[in-house]
Amino acid sequence: MLFVGPQGVGKLAVAIEFAKHLLMKHDPFGNAETMVDRGSHPDLIFSFPVVRPTGLDRPAESDDFKTEWIEMLQDGPYFSSETWLQKHASDNKQAIISVGESNAIIRKLSLKSSQGGYKVCIIWQAEKMNIDAANKLLKIIEEPPAQTIFILTSEHPELVLETIRSRTQIINFKPIKDEKIAKALVEKRSIDEDAARRVARASNGSWLQAQNIISGSGERDEFHDVFKMLMRQAYAKDVMEMKHWCDGVGGWNREKQKRFLEYCLLMTRENFMFNFHESSLCYMTPNEEAFASKFAAFINERNIIEFNNIYNTAIRDIMRNANGKIVFYDLALKVIILIRR
C-alpha cells in the first residue's frame, strides 16, 4: 500500500496502527501492542531516509539510526523531515534511502516471522529512495513473501519510481478537517475553543502544523519572517540586501528550501484571497494576517499567476540540484519586477 498525502495528516500514524493490528492477529505472548509502541517488535521493519555519517565506509542504513528513530516515535508519529534531520544528522546533506537499505530490507524479510504471523515493512517518505534502491526493491514489492505487507508513505508520490507506484494500492489522505483539529487541540492541548478554531484554520489540515503554531517553535514563523524580508527588500529594490538574503536562504538544505518555496506559494494564495475581505477564504495565522493587511494589495490579478510560476520553477530547480544561491537570486530579481505590477 502507498499512503499519499501532505505533511501532518497522519500517514505514518495510520501505518503504525495498521501494522499493530496485523501483528496482534498472531500474538502468542500477548505483548505485540507493547512491542510496537516501544518500537521493538521484531516483525515490524522501519525504513526511512538517512544521512551517511562522516567516516562511514558503506551506505547508511536505517538500523544505524534506530535509537534516534525510536526516540522520535516516542514523542508521537507526527514530525517533519527537518525535525528528523536535526535528530540524526550533523551536516547539511540530503537524506536518502540508498541501495544499502534495500539490501537490508530484503535480508530481513527473507527471515521467518519471529511470532509466526505477519511481517510488516513501513517505508517512510518513499520518494526519497534513489533509483538503485527503488529498482532493488521492485521485485520483492511486486512478489512479497507470504504474510508480508509493505506500507509506503509519501508526500510526493510523483517522485516514487513509476514501476513501484503502479504495483501499490494507493490510499489518499486528505487534510484533516478544521473541526477535528480544533476539537483535538481543546482536548489534548487545553486550548480555548476560539483560539483552537483559529489555529485549526491556519494549519491547513495538518496536525503537525497546528502543534507548531501553538508552540511558536515551528518553521512557519521563521518562513514568515524570511518571506516578509524578501518582499520588503524587493519593494525597496535593495539589491545588496537581497544578495545577503539569498546567501542565507541558499545555505539551507534542499528540503528546507523546497518547503520555504511551498510556503511562498501558500502566502501568495492567501494574500490574493485576503483582498476579497472574506475571512472564510483565508487560512493565515494572526501574524500573517497582520502583514497581509498592508501587503495583500501587492498580490493581485496582474501578477499572481507569474508569482506562482516563479515559485514552482524554483522548486523544480532546487529538486534538480541547481545551485540554491543562484536559484534564489534569480527569484528575488523577478520579485522586484512583479511586486510593482
Coordinates of C-alpha atoms in Angstrom, one line a residue:
M1 CA 0.0 0.0 0.0
L2 CA 1.1 3.6 -0.7
F3 CA -0.3 6.2 1.7
V4 CA -0.3 9.5 0.0
G5 CA -0.9 13.0 1.4
P6 CA 0.5 16.2 2.7
Q7 CA 2.6 16.6 5.8
G8 CA 1.0 16.1 9.1
V9 CA -2.2 14.3 8.1
G10 CA -1.5 11.0 9.8
K11 CA 0.0 8.7 7.2
L12 CA 2.7 7.3 9.5
A13 CA 0.3 7.2 12.4
V14 CA -2.2 5.1 10.5
A15 CA 0.6 2.9 9.1
I16 CA 1.8 2.1 12.6
E17 CA -1.7 1.4 13.9
F18 CA -2.5 -0.8 10.9
A19 CA 0.8 -2.7 11.5
K20 CA -0.1 -3.1 15.1
H21 CA -3.5 -4.6 14.1
L22 CA -1.9 -7.1 11.8
L23 CA 0.8 -8.1 14.3
M24 CA -1.8 -8.6 17.0
K25 CA -3.6 -11.1 14.9
H26 CA -0.9 -13.6 15.8
D27 CA 0.3 -12.7 19.2
P28 CA 1.2 -15.8 21.2
F29 CA 2.7 -14.0 24.1
G30 CA 0.2 -11.1 24.3
N31 CA 2.8 -8.3 24.0
A32 CA 2.7 -7.3 20.4
E33 CA 1.0 -4.0 21.1
T34 CA 3.6 -3.0 23.7
M35 CA 6.5 -4.0 21.5
V36 CA 5.1 -1.9 18.6
D37 CA 4.6 1.1 20.9
R38 CA 8.2 0.7 22.0
G39 CA 9.5 0.3 18.5
S40 CA 10.9 -3.1 19.4
H41 CA 8.7 -5.6 17.6
P42 CA 11.0 -7.9 15.6
D43 CA 8.4 -8.3 12.8
L44 CA 7.9 -4.6 12.2
I45 CA 10.6 -3.1 10.0
F46 CA 11.0 0.7 9.6
S47 CA 12.8 2.1 6.7
F48 CA 13.4 5.9 6.4
P49 CA 15.8 8.4 4.7
V50 CA 19.1 9.0 6.5
V51 CA 22.3 10.9 6.0
R52 CA 25.5 8.9 5.9
P53 CA 27.8 9.9 8.8
T54 CA 31.2 11.2 8.0
G55 CA 33.7 8.3 8.1
L56 CA 31.2 5.5 7.4
D57 CA 32.7 3.5 4.6
R58 CA 29.4 2.0 3.4
P59 CA 25.9 3.3 2.5
A60 CA 24.0 4.2 5.7
E61 CA 21.0 2.1 6.8
S62 CA 18.0 2.8 8.9
D63 CA 19.4 0.5 11.6
D64 CA 22.3 2.8 12.0
F65 CA 19.9 5.3 13.5
K66 CA 17.4 3.0 15.1
T67 CA 17.8 4.6 18.6
E68 CA 17.1 8.1 17.2
W69 CA 14.1 6.8 15.2
I70 CA 12.5 5.2 18.3
E71 CA 13.0 8.3 20.3
M72 CA 11.2 10.3 17.6
L73 CA 8.3 7.9 17.6
Q74 CA 8.0 8.0 21.4
D75 CA 7.2 11.7 21.0
G76 CA 4.5 10.9 18.5
P77 CA 4.2 9.9 14.9
Y78 CA 3.8 13.4 13.6
F79 CA 7.1 15.0 12.7
S80 CA 8.7 16.6 9.7
S81 CA 11.8 15.8 7.5
E82 CA 13.6 18.8 9.0
T83 CA 12.9 17.5 12.6
W84 CA 14.2 14.1 11.6
L85 CA 17.3 15.6 10.0
Q86 CA 18.1 17.6 13.1
K87 CA 17.7 14.5 15.2
H88 CA 20.2 12.3 13.4
A89 CA 22.3 14.4 11.0
S90 CA 25.2 16.8 11.9
D91 CA 25.7 18.2 8.4
N92 CA 23.6 19.7 5.6
K93 CA 23.3 16.8 3.2
Q94 CA 20.1 15.4 1.8
A95 CA 18.7 12.3 3.5
I96 CA 18.0 9.4 1.1
I97 CA 17.1 5.7 1.1
S98 CA 20.0 4.0 -0.6
V99 CA 20.6 0.6 -2.2
G100 CA 22.2 -0.5 1.0
E101 CA 18.9 0.0 2.8
S102 CA 17.2 -2.0 0.1
N103 CA 19.6 -4.9 0.7
A104 CA 18.9 -4.7 4.4
I105 CA 15.1 -4.9 3.9
I106 CA 15.4 -7.9 1.6
R107 CA 17.7 -9.6 4.1
K108 CA 15.3 -9.0 7.0
L109 CA 12.2 -10.1 5.0
S110 CA 14.0 -13.4 4.0
L111 CA 13.8 -14.5 7.6
K112 CA 10.7 -16.1 9.0
S113 CA 8.4 -14.2 11.3
S114 CA 9.5 -14.4 14.9
Q115 CA 6.0 -14.6 16.1
G116 CA 4.7 -16.9 13.3
G117 CA 2.4 -14.2 11.8
Y118 CA 2.8 -11.2 9.6
K119 CA 5.9 -9.2 8.8
V120 CA 5.3 -5.5 8.1
C121 CA 7.7 -3.1 6.4
I122 CA 6.9 0.6 6.7
I123 CA 8.9 2.8 4.3
W124 CA 8.5 6.4 5.5
Q125 CA 9.0 9.0 2.7
A126 CA 9.3 6.5 -0.1
E127 CA 10.0 9.3 -2.6
K128 CA 13.5 9.6 -1.0
M129 CA 14.5 6.2 -2.5
N130 CA 17.2 6.7 -5.1
I131 CA 16.8 4.9 -8.4
D132 CA 19.1 2.0 -7.4
A133 CA 17.3 1.4 -4.1
A134 CA 13.9 1.5 -5.8
N135 CA 14.9 -0.9 -8.6
K136 CA 16.4 -3.3 -6.0
L137 CA 13.1 -3.4 -4.1
L138 CA 10.9 -3.7 -7.1
K139 CA 10.7 -7.5 -7.3
I140 CA 10.1 -8.1 -3.6
I141 CA 7.4 -5.4 -3.6
E142 CA 5.8 -7.0 -6.7
E143 CA 6.0 -10.5 -5.2
P144 CA 6.4 -10.3 -1.4
P145 CA 6.9 -13.4 0.7
A146 CA 3.8 -14.9 2.3
Q147 CA 2.2 -12.7 5.0
T148 CA 4.5 -9.8 4.3
I149 CA 3.0 -6.3 4.0
F150 CA 4.6 -3.2 2.6
I151 CA 3.3 0.2 3.7
L152 CA 4.9 3.1 1.9
T153 CA 4.2 6.7 2.8
S154 CA 4.8 9.7 0.6
E155 CA 4.2 13.4 0.4
H156 CA 5.3 13.5 -3.3
P157 CA 4.1 10.2 -4.9
E158 CA 5.1 11.5 -8.4
L159 CA 8.7 11.1 -7.3
V160 CA 8.3 7.4 -6.4
L161 CA 9.5 5.2 -9.2
E162 CA 6.6 4.6 -11.5
T163 CA 7.1 0.8 -11.6
I164 CA 6.8 0.7 -7.8
R165 CA 3.9 3.1 -7.7
S166 CA 1.9 1.0 -10.2
R167 CA 2.3 -2.1 -8.0
T168 CA 0.8 -0.5 -4.9
Q169 CA -2.7 0.2 -3.7
I170 CA -2.7 4.0 -3.4
I171 CA -4.7 5.4 -0.4
N172 CA -5.1 9.2 -0.4
F173 CA -5.0 11.0 2.9
K174 CA -6.9 14.3 2.8
P175 CA -6.1 17.3 5.1
I176 CA -7.7 16.8 8.5
K177 CA -11.0 18.8 8.9
D178 CA -10.7 22.0 10.8
E179 CA -13.3 20.9 13.4
K180 CA -11.4 17.8 14.2
I181 CA -8.1 19.6 14.7
A182 CA -9.9 22.2 16.8
K183 CA -11.5 19.5 19.0
A184 CA -8.2 17.7 19.4
L185 CA -6.5 21.0 20.4
V186 CA -9.1 21.6 23.1
E187 CA -9.0 18.1 24.4
K188 CA -5.2 17.4 24.2
R189 CA -3.6 20.8 24.5
S190 CA -6.2 22.6 26.6
I191 CA -6.6 25.5 24.1
D192 CA -9.7 27.6 24.4
E193 CA -12.3 26.9 21.7
D194 CA -11.9 30.3 19.8
A195 CA -8.1 30.0 19.7
A196 CA -8.4 26.4 18.6
R197 CA -10.6 27.3 15.7
R198 CA -8.2 30.0 14.5
V199 CA -5.2 27.6 14.8
A200 CA -7.1 24.8 13.0
R201 CA -7.9 27.1 10.1
A202 CA -4.3 28.3 9.8
S203 CA -2.9 24.7 10.0
N204 CA -4.3 23.8 6.5
G205 CA -5.4 20.4 7.7
S206 CA -2.1 19.4 9.3
W207 CA -2.0 18.3 12.9
L208 CA 1.8 18.8 12.9
Q209 CA 1.4 22.4 11.7
A210 CA -1.3 23.0 14.3
Q211 CA 1.1 21.9 17.0
N212 CA 3.9 24.1 15.6
I213 CA 1.6 27.2 15.6
I214 CA 0.6 26.8 19.2
S215 CA 4.2 26.1 20.4
G216 CA 5.6 29.0 18.5
S217 CA 8.6 26.9 17.6
G218 CA 7.7 25.8 14.1
E219 CA 9.2 26.7 10.7
R220 CA 6.1 28.7 9.7
D221 CA 7.1 31.6 11.9
E222 CA 10.7 31.5 10.5
F223 CA 9.4 31.3 7.0
H224 CA 7.1 34.2 7.5
D225 CA 9.9 36.4 8.7
V226 CA 12.1 35.4 5.7
F227 CA 9.1 36.0 3.3
K228 CA 8.5 39.4 4.7
M229 CA 12.1 40.3 4.4
L230 CA 12.2 39.3 0.7
M231 CA 9.1 41.3 -0.1
R232 CA 10.3 44.4 1.7
Q233 CA 13.7 44.3 0.1
A234 CA 12.2 43.7 -3.3
Y235 CA 9.8 46.7 -2.9
A236 CA 12.8 48.9 -1.9
K237 CA 14.9 47.5 -4.8
D238 CA 17.7 46.9 -2.2
V239 CA 19.8 44.5 -4.3
M240 CA 22.7 44.3 -1.9
E241 CA 20.5 43.3 1.0
M242 CA 18.7 40.8 -1.3
K243 CA 22.1 39.2 -2.1
H244 CA 22.6 38.7 1.7
W245 CA 19.1 37.3 1.9
C246 CA 19.9 34.8 -0.9
D247 CA 23.2 33.8 0.7
G248 CA 21.3 33.0 3.9
V249 CA 18.4 31.0 2.3
G250 CA 20.9 29.4 -0.1
G251 CA 22.7 27.9 2.8
W252 CA 19.7 25.9 3.9
N253 CA 19.4 22.2 2.9
R254 CA 17.4 21.5 -0.2
E255 CA 14.4 20.1 1.7
K256 CA 14.1 23.3 3.8
Q257 CA 14.5 25.4 0.7
K258 CA 11.7 23.5 -1.0
R259 CA 9.4 23.9 2.0
F260 CA 10.1 27.6 2.1
L261 CA 9.1 28.0 -1.6
E262 CA 6.0 26.0 -0.9
Y263 CA 5.3 28.5 1.9
C264 CA 5.8 31.3 -0.5
L265 CA 3.2 29.7 -2.8
L266 CA 0.8 29.5 0.2
M267 CA 1.3 33.1 1.1
T268 CA 0.8 34.2 -2.5
R269 CA -2.6 32.5 -2.5
E270 CA -3.6 33.7 1.0
N271 CA -2.7 37.3 0.3
F272 CA -4.6 37.3 -3.0
M273 CA -7.7 35.9 -1.3
F274 CA -7.3 38.4 1.6
N275 CA -8.2 41.2 -0.9
F276 CA -11.7 39.8 -1.1
H277 CA -12.3 40.6 2.5
E278 CA -13.9 37.3 3.2
S279 CA -12.4 35.6 6.3
S280 CA -13.8 32.2 5.4
L281 CA -11.5 32.2 2.3
C282 CA -8.3 32.8 4.3
Y283 CA -6.2 30.4 6.3
M284 CA -3.5 32.5 8.0
T285 CA -2.1 32.9 11.5
P286 CA -2.7 36.3 13.3
N287 CA 0.9 37.4 12.4
E288 CA 0.4 36.6 8.8
E289 CA -3.0 38.4 8.7
A290 CA -1.4 41.5 10.3
F291 CA 1.2 41.5 7.5
A292 CA -1.4 40.8 4.8
S293 CA -3.4 43.9 5.9
K294 CA -0.6 46.0 4.5
F295 CA 0.9 43.7 1.9
A296 CA -2.0 41.9 0.2
A297 CA -2.7 44.7 -2.3
F298 CA 0.7 43.9 -4.0
I299 CA -0.6 40.4 -4.9
N300 CA -3.3 40.9 -7.5
E301 CA -4.7 39.7 -10.8
R302 CA -1.8 41.3 -12.7
N303 CA 0.9 39.2 -11.1
I304 CA -0.5 36.3 -9.2
I305 CA 0.0 33.8 -12.0
E306 CA 3.6 34.8 -12.6
F307 CA 4.3 34.7 -8.9
N308 CA 3.1 31.1 -8.8
N309 CA 5.2 30.3 -11.9
I310 CA 8.4 31.6 -10.4
Y311 CA 8.0 29.7 -7.2
N312 CA 7.1 26.5 -8.9
T313 CA 10.1 26.9 -11.3
A314 CA 12.4 27.5 -8.3
I315 CA 11.0 24.3 -6.6
R316 CA 11.7 22.3 -9.8
D317 CA 15.3 23.7 -10.0
I318 CA 16.0 23.0 -6.3
M319 CA 14.8 19.4 -6.6
R320 CA 17.1 19.0 -9.7
N321 CA 20.1 20.1 -7.5
A322 CA 20.6 23.5 -9.0
N323 CA 22.8 25.9 -7.0
G324 CA 20.5 27.3 -4.3
K325 CA 22.0 30.8 -4.1
I326 CA 21.7 31.2 -7.9
V327 CA 18.1 30.0 -7.9
F328 CA 17.1 32.3 -5.1
Y329 CA 18.9 35.3 -6.5
D330 CA 17.1 34.8 -9.8
L331 CA 13.8 34.5 -8.0
A332 CA 14.5 37.7 -5.9
L333 CA 15.2 39.8 -9.0
K334 CA 11.9 38.6 -10.6
V335 CA 10.0 39.5 -7.4
I336 CA 11.3 43.1 -7.7
I337 CA 9.6 43.3 -11.1
L338 CA 6.4 41.5 -10.2
I339 CA 5.7 43.2 -6.8
R340 CA 5.1 46.6 -8.5
R341 CA 2.6 45.4 -11.1

